PDB file of C-alpha atoms in Angstrom:
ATOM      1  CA  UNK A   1     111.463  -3.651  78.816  1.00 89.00           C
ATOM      2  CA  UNK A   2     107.292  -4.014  79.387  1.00 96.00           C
ATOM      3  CA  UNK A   3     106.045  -3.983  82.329  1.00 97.00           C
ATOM      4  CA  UNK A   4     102.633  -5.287  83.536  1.00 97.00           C
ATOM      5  CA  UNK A   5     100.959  -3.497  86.394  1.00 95.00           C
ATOM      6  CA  UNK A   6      97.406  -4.419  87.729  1.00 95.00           C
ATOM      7  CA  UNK A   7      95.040  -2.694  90.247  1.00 95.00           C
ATOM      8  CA  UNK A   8      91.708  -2.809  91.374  1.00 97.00           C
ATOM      9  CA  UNK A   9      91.925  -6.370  94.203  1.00 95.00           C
ATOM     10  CA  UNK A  10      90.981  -6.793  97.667  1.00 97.00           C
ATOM     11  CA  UNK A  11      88.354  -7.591  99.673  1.00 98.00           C
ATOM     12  CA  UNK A  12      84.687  -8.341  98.962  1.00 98.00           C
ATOM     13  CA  UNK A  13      81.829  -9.835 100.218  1.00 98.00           C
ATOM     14  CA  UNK A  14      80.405 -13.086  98.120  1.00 98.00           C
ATOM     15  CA  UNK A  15      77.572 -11.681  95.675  1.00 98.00           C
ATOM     16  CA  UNK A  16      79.810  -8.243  95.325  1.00 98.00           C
ATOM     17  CA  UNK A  17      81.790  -6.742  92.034  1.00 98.00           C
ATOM     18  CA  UNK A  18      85.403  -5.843  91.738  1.00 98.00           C
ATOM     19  CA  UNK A  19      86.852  -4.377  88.439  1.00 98.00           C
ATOM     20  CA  UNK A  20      90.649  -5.188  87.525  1.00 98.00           C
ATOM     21  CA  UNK A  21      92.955  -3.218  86.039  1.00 98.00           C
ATOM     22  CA  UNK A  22      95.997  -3.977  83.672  1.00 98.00           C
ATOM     23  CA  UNK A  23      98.261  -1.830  82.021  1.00 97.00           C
ATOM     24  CA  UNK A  24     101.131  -2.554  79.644  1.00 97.00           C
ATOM     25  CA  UNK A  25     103.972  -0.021  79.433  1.00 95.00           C
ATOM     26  CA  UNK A  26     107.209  -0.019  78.131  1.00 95.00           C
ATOM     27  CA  UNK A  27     108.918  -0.964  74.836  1.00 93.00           C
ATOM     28  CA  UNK A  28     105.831  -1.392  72.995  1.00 93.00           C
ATOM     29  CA  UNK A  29     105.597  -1.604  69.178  1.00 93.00           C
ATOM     30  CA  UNK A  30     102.274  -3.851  69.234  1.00 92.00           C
ATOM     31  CA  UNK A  31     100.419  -5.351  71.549  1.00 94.00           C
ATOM     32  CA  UNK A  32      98.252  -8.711  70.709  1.00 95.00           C
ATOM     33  CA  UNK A  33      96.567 -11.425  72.784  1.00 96.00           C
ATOM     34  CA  UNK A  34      96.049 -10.055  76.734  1.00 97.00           C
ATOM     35  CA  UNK A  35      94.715 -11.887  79.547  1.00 98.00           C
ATOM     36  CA  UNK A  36      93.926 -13.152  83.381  1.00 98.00           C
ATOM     37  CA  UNK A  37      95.112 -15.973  84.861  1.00 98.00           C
ATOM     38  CA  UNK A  38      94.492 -16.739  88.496  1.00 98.00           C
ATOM     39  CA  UNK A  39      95.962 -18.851  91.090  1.00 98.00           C
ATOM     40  CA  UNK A  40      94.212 -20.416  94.429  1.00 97.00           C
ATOM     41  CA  UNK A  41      96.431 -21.087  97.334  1.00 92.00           C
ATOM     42  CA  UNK A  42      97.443 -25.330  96.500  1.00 94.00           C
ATOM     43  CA  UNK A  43      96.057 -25.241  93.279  1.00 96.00           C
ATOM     44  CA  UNK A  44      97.967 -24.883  89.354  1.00 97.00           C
ATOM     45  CA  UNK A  45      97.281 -21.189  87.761  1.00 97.00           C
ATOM     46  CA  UNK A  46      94.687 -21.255  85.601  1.00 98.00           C
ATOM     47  CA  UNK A  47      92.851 -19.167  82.535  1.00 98.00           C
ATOM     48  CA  UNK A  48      90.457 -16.966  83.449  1.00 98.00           C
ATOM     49  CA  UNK A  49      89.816 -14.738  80.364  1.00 98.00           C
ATOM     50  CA  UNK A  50      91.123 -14.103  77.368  1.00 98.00           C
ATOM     51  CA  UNK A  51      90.880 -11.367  75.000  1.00 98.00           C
ATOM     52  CA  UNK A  52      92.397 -10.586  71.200  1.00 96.00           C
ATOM     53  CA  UNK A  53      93.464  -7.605  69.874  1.00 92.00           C
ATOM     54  CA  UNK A  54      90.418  -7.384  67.198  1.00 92.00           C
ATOM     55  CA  UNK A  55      87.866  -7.897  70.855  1.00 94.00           C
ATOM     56  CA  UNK A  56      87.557 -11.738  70.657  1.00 97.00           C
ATOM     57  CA  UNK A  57      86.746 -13.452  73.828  1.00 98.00           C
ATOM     58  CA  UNK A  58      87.069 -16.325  75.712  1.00 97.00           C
ATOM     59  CA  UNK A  59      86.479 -17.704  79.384  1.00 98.00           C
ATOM     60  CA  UNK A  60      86.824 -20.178  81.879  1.00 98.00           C
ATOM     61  CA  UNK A  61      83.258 -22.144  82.048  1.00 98.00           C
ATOM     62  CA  UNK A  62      83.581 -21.214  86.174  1.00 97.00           C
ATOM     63  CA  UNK A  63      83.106 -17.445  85.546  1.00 98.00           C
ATOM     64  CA  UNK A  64      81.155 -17.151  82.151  1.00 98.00           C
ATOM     65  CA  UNK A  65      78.278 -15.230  82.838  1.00 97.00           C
ATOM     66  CA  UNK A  66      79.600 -13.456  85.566  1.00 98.00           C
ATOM     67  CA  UNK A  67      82.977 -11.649  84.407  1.00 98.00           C
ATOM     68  CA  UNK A  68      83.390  -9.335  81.491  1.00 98.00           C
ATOM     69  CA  UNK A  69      86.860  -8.588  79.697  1.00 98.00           C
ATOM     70  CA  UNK A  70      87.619  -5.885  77.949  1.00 98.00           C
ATOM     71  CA  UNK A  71      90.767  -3.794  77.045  1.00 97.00           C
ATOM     72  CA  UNK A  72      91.334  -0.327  75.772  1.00 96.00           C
ATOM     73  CA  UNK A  73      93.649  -0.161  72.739  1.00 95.00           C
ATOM     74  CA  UNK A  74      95.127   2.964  72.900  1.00 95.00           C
ATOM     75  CA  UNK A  75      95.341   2.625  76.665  1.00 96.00           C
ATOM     76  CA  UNK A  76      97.180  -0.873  76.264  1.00 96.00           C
ATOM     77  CA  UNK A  77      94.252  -1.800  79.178  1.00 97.00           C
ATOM     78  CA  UNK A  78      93.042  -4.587  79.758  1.00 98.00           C
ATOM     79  CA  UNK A  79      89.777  -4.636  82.237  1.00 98.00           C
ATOM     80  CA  UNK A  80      87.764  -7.388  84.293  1.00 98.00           C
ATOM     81  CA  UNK A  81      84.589  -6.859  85.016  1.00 98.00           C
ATOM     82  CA  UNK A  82      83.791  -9.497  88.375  1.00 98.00           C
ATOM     83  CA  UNK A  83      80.389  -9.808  89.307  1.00 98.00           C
ATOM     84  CA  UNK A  84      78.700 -12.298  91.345  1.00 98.00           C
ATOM     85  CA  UNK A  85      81.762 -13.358  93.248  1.00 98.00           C
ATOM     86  CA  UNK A  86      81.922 -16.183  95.120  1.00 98.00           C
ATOM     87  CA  UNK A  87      84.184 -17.397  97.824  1.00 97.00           C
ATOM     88  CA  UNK A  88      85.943 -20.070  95.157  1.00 97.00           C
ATOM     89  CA  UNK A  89      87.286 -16.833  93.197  1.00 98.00           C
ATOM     90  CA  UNK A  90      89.535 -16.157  95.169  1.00 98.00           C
ATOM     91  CA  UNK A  91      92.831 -15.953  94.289  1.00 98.00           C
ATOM     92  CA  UNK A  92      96.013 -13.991  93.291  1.00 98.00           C
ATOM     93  CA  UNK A  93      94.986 -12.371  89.758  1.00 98.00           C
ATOM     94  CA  UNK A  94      97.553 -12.033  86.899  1.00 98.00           C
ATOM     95  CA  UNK A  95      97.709 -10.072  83.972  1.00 98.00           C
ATOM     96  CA  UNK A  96      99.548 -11.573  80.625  1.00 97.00           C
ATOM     97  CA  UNK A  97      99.927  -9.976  77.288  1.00 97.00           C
ATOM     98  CA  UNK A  98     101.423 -10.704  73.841  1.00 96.00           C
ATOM     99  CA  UNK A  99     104.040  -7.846  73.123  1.00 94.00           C
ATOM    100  CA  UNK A 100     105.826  -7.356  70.122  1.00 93.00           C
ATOM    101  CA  UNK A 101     108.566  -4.377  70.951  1.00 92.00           C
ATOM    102  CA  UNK A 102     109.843  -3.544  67.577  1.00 89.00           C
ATOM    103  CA  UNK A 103     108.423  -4.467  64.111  1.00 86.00           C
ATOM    104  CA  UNK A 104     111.602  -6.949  63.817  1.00 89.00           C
ATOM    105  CA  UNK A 105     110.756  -8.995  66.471  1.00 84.00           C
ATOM    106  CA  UNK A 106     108.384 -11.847  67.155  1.00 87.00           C
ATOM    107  CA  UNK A 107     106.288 -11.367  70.492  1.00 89.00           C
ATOM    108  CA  UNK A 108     106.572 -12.279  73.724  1.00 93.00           C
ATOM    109  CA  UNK A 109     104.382 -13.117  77.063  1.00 96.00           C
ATOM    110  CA  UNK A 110     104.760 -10.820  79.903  1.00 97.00           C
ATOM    111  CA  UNK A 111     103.098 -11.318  83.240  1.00 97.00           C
ATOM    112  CA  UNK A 112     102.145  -8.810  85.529  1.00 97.00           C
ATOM    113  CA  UNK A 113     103.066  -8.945  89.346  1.00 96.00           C
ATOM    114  CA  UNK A 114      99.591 -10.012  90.495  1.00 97.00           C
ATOM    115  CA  UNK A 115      96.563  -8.541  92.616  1.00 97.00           C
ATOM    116  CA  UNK A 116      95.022 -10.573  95.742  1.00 98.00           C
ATOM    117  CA  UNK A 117      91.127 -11.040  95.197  1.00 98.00           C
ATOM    118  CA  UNK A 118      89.888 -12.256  98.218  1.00 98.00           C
ATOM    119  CA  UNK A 119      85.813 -12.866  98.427  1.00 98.00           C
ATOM    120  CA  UNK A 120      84.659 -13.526 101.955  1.00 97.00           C
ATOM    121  CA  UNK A 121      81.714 -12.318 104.946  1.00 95.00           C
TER     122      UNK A 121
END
């Protein structure tokens, strides 16, 4: 129905950049809210960045200053912008997004399958 696909992980050394990828495809009337969420190896998932369909932001106090999300409307992209990585980012990165898929029906969250991040010398 929508599917969620991210690019753009692997491997980088600590002080490097790495720009994610997500796009939404599918049965899409509207898309709202989208995200990243990120999960460490033992630890819960966690927010990482949000970002409304009118551009509203918010982050994680861990990585403000440092990563940048954006998304391309007509592109139903989102982007993260990493910078400054260090090695407690990483983690397996996961899109979400708020889809409506018809004007008669209320949204839903969809996750994406996950990219590996992994910062490291």
């Amino acid at each position: 129905q929508v599917q969620l696909v991210e690019s753009g992980g692997g491997l980088v050394q600590p002080g490097g950049s790495l720009r994610l990828s997500c796009a939404a495809s599918g049965t899409i009337w509207h898309v709202n809210d989208m995200g990243w969420y990120r999960q460490a190896p033992g630890k819960e998932r966690e927010l990482v960045a949000r970002i409304t369909g009118g551009g509203s932001t918010n982050y994680a106090d861990s990585v403000k200053g440092r990563f940048t999300i954006s998304r391309d409307n007509a592109k139903n992209t989102v982007y993260l912008q990493m910078n400054s990585l260090t090695p407690e980012d990483t983690a397996v990165y996961y899109c979400n997004a708020d889809v409506r898929t018809s004007y008669i029906t209320t949204s839903s969250y969809y996750w994406g399958q996950g990219t590996q991040v992994t910062v490291s010398s």
